[in-house]
CSV table of C-alpha atoms in Angstrom, one decimal:
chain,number,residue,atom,x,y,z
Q,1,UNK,CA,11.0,-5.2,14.7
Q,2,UNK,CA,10.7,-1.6,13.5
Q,3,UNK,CA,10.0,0.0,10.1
Q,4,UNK,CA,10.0,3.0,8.7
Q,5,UNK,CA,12.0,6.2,7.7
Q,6,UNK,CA,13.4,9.3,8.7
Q,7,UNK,CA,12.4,8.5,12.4
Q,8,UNK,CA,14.4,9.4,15.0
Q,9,UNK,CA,14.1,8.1,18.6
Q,10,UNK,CA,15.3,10.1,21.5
Q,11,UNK,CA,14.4,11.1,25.2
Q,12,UNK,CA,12.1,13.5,24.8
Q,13,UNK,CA,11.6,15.6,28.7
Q,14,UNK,CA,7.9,16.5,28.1
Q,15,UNK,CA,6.9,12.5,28.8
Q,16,UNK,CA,10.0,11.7,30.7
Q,17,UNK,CA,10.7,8.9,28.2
Q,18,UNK,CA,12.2,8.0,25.2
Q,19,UNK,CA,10.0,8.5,22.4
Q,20,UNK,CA,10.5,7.9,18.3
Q,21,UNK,CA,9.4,10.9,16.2
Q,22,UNK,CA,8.1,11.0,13.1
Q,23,UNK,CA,9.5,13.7,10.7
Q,24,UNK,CA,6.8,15.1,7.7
Q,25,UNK,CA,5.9,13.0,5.1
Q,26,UNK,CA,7.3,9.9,6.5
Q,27,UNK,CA,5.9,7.0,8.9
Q,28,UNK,CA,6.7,4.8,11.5
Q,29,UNK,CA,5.7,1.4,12.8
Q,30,UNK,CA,6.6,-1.0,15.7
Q,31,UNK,CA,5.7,-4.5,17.2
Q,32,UNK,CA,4.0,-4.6,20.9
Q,33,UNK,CA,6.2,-1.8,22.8
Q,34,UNK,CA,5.7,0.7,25.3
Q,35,UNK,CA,7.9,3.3,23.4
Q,36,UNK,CA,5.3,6.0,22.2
Q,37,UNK,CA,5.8,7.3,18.9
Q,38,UNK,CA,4.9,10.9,18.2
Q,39,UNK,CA,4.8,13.7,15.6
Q,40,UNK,CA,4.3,17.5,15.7
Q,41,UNK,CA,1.6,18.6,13.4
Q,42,UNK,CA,-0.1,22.3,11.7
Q,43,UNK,CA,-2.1,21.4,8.9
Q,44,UNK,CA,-0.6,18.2,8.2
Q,45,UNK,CA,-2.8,15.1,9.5
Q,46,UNK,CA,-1.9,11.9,11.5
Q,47,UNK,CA,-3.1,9.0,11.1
Q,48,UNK,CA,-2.2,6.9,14.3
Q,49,UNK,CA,-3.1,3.0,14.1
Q,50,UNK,CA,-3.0,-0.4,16.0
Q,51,UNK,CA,-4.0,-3.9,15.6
Q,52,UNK,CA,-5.6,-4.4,18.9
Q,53,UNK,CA,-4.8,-8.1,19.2
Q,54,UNK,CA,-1.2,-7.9,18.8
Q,55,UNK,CA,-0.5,-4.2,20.5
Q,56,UNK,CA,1.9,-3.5,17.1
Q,57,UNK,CA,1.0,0.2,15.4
Q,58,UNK,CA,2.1,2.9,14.1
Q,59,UNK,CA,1.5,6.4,12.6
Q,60,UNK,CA,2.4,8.6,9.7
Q,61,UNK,CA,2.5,12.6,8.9
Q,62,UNK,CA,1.2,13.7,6.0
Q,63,UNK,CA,-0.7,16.5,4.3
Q,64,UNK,CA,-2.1,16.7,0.8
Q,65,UNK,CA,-0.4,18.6,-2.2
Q,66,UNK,CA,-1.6,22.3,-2.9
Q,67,UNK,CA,-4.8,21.3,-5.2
Q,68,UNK,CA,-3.8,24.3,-7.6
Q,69,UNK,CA,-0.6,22.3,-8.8
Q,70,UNK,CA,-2.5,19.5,-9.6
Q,71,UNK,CA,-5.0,18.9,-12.6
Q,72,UNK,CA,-7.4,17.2,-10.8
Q,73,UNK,CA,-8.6,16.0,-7.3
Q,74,UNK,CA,-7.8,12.4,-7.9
Q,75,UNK,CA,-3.7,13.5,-8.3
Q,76,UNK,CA,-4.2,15.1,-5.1
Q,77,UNK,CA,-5.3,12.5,-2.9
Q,78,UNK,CA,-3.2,10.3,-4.4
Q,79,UNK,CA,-0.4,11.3,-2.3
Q,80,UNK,CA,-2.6,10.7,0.4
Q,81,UNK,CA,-3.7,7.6,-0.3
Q,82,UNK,CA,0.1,6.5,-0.9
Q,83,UNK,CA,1.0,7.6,2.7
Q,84,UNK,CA,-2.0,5.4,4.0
Q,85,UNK,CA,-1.3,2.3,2.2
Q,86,UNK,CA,2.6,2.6,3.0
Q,87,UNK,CA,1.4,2.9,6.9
Q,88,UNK,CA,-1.0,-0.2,6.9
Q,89,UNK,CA,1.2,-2.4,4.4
Q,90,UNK,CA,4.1,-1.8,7.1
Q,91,UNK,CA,1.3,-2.9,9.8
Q,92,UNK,CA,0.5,-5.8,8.0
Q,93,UNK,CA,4.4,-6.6,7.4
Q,94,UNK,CA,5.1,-6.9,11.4
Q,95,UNK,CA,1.9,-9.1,11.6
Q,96,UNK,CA,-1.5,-6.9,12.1
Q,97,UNK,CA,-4.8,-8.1,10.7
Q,98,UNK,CA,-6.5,-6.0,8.8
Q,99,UNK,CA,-9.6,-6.6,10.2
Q,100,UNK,CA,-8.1,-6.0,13.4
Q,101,UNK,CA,-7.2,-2.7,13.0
Q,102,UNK,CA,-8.3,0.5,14.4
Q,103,UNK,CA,-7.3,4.3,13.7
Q,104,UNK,CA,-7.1,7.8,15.8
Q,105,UNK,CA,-6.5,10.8,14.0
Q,106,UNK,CA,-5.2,13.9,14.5
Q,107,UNK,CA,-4.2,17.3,13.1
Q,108,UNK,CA,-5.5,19.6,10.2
Q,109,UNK,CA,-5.4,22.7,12.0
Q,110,UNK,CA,-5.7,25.9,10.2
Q,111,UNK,CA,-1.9,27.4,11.3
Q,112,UNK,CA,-1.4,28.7,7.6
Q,113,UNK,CA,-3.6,31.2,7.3
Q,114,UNK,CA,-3.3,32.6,3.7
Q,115,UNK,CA,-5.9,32.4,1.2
Q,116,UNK,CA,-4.3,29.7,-0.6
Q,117,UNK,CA,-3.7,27.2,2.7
Q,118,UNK,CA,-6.8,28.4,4.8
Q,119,UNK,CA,-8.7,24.8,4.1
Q,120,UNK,CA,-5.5,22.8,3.8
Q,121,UNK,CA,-6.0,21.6,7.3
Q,122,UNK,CA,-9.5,20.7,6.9
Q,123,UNK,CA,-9.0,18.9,3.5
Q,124,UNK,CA,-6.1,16.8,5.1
Q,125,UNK,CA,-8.9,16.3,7.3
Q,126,UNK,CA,-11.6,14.9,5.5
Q,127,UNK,CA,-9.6,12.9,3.4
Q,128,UNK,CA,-7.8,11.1,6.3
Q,129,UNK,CA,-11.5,10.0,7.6
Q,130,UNK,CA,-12.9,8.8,4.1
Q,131,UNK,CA,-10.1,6.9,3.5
Q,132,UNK,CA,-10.2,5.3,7.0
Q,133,UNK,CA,-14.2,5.4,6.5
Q,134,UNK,CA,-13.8,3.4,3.0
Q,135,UNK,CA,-11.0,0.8,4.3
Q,136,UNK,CA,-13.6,0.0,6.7
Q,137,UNK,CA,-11.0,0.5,9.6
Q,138,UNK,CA,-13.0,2.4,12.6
Q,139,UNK,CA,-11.7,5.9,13.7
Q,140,UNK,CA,-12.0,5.8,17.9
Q,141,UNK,CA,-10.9,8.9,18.7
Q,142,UNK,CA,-10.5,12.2,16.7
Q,143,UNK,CA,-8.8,15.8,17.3
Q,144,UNK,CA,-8.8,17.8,14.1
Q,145,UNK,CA,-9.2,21.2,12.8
Q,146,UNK,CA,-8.7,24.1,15.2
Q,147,UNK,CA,-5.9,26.8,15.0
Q,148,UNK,CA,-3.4,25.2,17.1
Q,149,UNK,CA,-0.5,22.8,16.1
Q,150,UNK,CA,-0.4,19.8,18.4
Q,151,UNK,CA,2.3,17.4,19.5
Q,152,UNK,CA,1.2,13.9,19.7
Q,153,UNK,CA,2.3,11.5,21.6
Q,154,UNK,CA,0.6,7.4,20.4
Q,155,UNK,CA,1.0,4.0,22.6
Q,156,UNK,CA,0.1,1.3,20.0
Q,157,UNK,CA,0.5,-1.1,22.9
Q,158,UNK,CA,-2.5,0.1,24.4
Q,159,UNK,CA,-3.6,2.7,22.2
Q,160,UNK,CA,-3.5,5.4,24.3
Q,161,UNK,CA,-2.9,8.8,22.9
Q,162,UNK,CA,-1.8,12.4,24.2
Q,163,UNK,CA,-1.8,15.2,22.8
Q,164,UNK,CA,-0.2,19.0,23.3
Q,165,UNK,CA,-1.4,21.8,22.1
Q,166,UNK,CA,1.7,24.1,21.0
Q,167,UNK,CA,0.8,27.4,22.4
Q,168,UNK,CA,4.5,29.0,22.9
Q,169,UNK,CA,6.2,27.6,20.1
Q,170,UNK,CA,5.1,29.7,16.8
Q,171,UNK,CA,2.7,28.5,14.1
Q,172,UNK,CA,4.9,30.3,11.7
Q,173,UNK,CA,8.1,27.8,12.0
Q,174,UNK,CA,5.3,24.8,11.4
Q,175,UNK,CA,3.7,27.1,8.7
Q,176,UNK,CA,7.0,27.7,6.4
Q,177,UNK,CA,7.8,24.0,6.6
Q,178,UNK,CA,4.4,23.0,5.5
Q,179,UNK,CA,4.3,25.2,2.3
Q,180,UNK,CA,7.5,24.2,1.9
Q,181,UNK,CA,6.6,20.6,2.3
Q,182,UNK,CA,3.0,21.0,0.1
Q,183,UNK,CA,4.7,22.5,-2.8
Q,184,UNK,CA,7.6,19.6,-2.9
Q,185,UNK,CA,5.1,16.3,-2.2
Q,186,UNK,CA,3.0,16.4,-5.5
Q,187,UNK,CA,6.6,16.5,-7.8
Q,188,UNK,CA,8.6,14.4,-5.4
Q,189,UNK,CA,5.9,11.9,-5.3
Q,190,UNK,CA,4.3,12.2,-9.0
Q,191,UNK,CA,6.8,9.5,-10.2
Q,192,UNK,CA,7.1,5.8,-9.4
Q,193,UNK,CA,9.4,4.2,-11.4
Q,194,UNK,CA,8.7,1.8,-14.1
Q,195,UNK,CA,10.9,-1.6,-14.7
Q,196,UNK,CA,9.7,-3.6,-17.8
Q,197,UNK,CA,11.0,-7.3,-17.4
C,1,UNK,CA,-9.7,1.3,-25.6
C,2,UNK,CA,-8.9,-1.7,-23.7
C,3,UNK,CA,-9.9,-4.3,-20.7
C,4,UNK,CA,-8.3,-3.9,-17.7
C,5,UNK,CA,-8.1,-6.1,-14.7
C,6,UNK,CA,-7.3,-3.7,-11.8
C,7,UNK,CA,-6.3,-5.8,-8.7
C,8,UNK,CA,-6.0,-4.4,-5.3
C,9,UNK,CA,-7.1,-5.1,-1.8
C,10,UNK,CA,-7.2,-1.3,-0.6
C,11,UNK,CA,-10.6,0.0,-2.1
C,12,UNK,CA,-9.4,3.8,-2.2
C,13,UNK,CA,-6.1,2.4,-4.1
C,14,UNK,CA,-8.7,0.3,-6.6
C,15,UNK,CA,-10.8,3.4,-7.4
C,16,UNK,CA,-8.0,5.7,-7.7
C,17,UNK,CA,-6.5,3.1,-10.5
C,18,UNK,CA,-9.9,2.4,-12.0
C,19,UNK,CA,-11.0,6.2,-11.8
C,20,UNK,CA,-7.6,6.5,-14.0
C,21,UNK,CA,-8.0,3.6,-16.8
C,22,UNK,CA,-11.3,5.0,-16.9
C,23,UNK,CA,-10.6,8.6,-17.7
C,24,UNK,CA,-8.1,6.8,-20.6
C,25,UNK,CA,-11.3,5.4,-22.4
C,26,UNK,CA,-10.7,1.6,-20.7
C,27,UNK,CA,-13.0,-0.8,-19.2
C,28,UNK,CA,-12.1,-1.8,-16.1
C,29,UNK,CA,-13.2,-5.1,-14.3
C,30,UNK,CA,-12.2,-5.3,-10.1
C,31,UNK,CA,-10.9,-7.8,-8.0
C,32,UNK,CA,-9.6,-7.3,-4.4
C,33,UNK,CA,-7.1,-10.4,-4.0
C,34,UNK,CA,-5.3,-12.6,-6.3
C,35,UNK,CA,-8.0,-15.4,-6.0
C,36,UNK,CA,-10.7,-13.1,-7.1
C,37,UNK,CA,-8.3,-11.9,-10.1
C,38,UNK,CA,-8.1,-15.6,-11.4
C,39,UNK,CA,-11.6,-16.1,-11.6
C,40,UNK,CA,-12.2,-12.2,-13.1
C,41,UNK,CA,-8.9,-13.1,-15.5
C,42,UNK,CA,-10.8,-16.6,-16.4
C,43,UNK,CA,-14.3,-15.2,-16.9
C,44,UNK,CA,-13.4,-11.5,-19.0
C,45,UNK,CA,-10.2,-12.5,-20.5
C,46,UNK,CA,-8.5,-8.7,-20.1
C,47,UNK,CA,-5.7,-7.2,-22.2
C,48,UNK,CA,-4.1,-6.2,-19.8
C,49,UNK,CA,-3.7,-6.6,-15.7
C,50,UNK,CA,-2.3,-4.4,-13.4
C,51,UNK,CA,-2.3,-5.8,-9.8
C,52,UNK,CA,-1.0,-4.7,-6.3
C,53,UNK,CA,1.5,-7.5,-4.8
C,54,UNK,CA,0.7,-7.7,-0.5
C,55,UNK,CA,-3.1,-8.8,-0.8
C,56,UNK,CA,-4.5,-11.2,1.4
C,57,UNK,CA,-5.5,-14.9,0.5
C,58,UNK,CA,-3.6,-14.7,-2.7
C,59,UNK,CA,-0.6,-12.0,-2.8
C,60,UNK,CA,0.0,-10.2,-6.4
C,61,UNK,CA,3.2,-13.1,-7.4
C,62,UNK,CA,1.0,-16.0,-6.5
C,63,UNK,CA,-1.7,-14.4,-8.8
C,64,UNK,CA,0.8,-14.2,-11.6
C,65,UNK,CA,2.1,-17.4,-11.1
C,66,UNK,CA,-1.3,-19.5,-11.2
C,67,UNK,CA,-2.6,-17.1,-13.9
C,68,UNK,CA,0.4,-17.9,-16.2
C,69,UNK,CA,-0.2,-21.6,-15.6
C,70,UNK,CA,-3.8,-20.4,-17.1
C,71,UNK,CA,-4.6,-20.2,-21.1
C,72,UNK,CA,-6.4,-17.1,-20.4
C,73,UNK,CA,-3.5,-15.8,-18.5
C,74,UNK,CA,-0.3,-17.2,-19.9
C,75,UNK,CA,-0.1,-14.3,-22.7
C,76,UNK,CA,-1.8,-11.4,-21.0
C,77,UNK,CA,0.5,-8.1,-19.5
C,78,UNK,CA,0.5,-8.5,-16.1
C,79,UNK,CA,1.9,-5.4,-14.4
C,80,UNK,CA,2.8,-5.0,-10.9
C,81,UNK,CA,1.7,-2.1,-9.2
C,82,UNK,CA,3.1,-1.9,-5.6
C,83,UNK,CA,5.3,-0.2,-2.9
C,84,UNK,CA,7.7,-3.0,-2.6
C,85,UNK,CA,11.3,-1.8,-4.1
C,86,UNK,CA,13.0,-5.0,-2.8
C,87,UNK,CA,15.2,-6.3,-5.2
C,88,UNK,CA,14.6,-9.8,-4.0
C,89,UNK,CA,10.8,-9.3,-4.6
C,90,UNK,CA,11.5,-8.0,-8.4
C,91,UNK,CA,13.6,-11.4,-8.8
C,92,UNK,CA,10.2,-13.1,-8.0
C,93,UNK,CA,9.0,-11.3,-10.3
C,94,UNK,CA,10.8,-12.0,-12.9
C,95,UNK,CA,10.8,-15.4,-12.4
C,96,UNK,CA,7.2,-15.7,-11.9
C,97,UNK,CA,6.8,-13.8,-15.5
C,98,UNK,CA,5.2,-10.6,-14.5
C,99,UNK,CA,5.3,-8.0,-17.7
C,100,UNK,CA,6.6,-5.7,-15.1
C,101,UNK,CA,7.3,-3.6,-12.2
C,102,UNK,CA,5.5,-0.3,-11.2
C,103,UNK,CA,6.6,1.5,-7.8
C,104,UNK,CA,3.6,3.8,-6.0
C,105,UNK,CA,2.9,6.0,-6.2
C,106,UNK,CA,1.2,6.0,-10.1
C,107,UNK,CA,1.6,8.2,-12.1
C,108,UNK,CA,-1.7,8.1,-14.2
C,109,UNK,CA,0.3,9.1,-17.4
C,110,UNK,CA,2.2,6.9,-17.0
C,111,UNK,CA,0.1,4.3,-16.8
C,112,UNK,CA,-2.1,4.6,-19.4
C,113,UNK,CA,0.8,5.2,-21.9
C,114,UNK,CA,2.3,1.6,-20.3
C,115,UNK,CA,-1.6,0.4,-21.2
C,116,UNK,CA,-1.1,1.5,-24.8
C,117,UNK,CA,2.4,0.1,-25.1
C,118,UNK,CA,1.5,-3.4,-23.7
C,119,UNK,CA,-2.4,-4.2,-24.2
């Protein structure tokens, strides 16, 4: 059983393989298969995790909404926060454990380099570990910061992980989708709806 | 200012939506599951409840539904605060009596104007 949005799966020549990526701001999650799933990230963050009894996992793509457009740090994170608990409630759906669950992360990279962006990687950063830190689900393996975009490439079944650093392709195509992106996910997201019974 | 029972199982979620009642003047009490909500609901009799639905041991509708089986719970708001849009779920809900049906992400206006409206 699979989950998620906006995913598409395809054969992707770099792992010889089929592979289901993960577009920005959206998640993914499968039941024990070898399929990896994999995202491209700048600043944005992943958060890639598995149950390790049951091999199902599954990662998301996400980065937090420019602080300056928000009145305080707690609407920030909140998008954050949302794009974790939509990730693990989708884990728990195909039948993880909580307690079973374990996280790698990886992205935050400083690809946007004006003044404005220059700590959006490392703020996606921290707040993808003190979440993970605070939900009590342990962080094996981590690859943040840098100036590099990566490509990431996550078995759930086994938990394995690979990841490409994107030297050829240019920072500034990631970069103009992830302004673009960081402006859009604090009003896109600012609104649940409401249904009074 | 009111008393709020904030139910969730993901602690950053429970301290966003605390951090939030609290910054609206409200006292918050905490549970983490729908069994711990029963016995908070029982022992600080809240104006108003706002609970997450997929919890372990006791999910958000089988809260409601024991807590309006409950004098201390059979007249209080109970909203549900969740990521489910199912309409399926929402039936449940209805059923069940839950005040009503929030879809995360909050907005923290929002929900303290909802906590005015209903406590």
């Amino acid at each position: 059983m699979n989950a998620g949005l906006k995913s598409q799966r395809y054969f992707d020549q770099r792992i010889s393989g089929d592979t289901v990526f993960v577009l920005p701001g959206h998640h993914f999650v499968q039941a024990n298969e070898a399929t990896p799933i994999s995202t491209l990230l700048g600043s944005c963050v992943s958060a890639c995790i598995r149950d390790t009894v049951t091999g199902a996992g599954g990662l998301n793509h996400f980065l937090l909404p420019e602080k300056s457009e928000a009145p305080d740090a707690d609407q920030s994170s909140r998008y954050g926060v949302h794009a974790m608990e939509v990730l693990i409630n989708d884990l728990l759906k195909i039948g993880a454990q909580k307690e079973n669950l374990e996280a790698k992360v990886f992205g935050g990279a400083n690809v946007i380099q004006t003044s404005s962006m220059e700590t959006v990687g490392a703020q996606n950063s921290e707040f993808v570990k003190e979440y993970l830190r605070s939900e009590g689900i342990p962080v094996l393996a981590e690859d943040l910061g840098g100036s590099k975009a990566r490509r990431v490439y996550f078995f759930p079944a086994d938990g394995r992980v690979s990841v490409l650093r994107i030297v050829s392709l240019g920072n500034d195509d990631i970069k103009e989708k992830e302004i673009e992106m960081r402006k859009r996910a604090l009003a896109k997201h600012s609104n649940g709806g409401v249904e009074l019974f | 200012m009111s008393r709020i029972l904030a139910v969730d199982d993901s602690k950053p979620m429970l301290a966003m939506l605390s951090s939030c009642l609290k910054k609206g003047g409200h006292e918050v009490i905490q549970a983490v599951d729908g069994v711990q909500a029963l016995a908070q609901l029982k022992e600080h009799q809240p104006d108003m409840v706002i609970t997450d639905l997929n919890m372990p041991n006791m999910d958000g509708l089988e809260f409601i539904e024991a807590a309006r089986k409950d004098p201390a719970g059979n007249a209080v708001p109970i909203l549900l605060l969740t990521t489910e849009t199912a309409q399926a779920l929402k039936d449940r809900a209805r059923e069940v009596r839950a005040t009503g049906w929030l879809t995360k992400p909050f907005d923290p206006d929002q929900i303290l104007g909802l906590v005015d409206q209903l406590s």
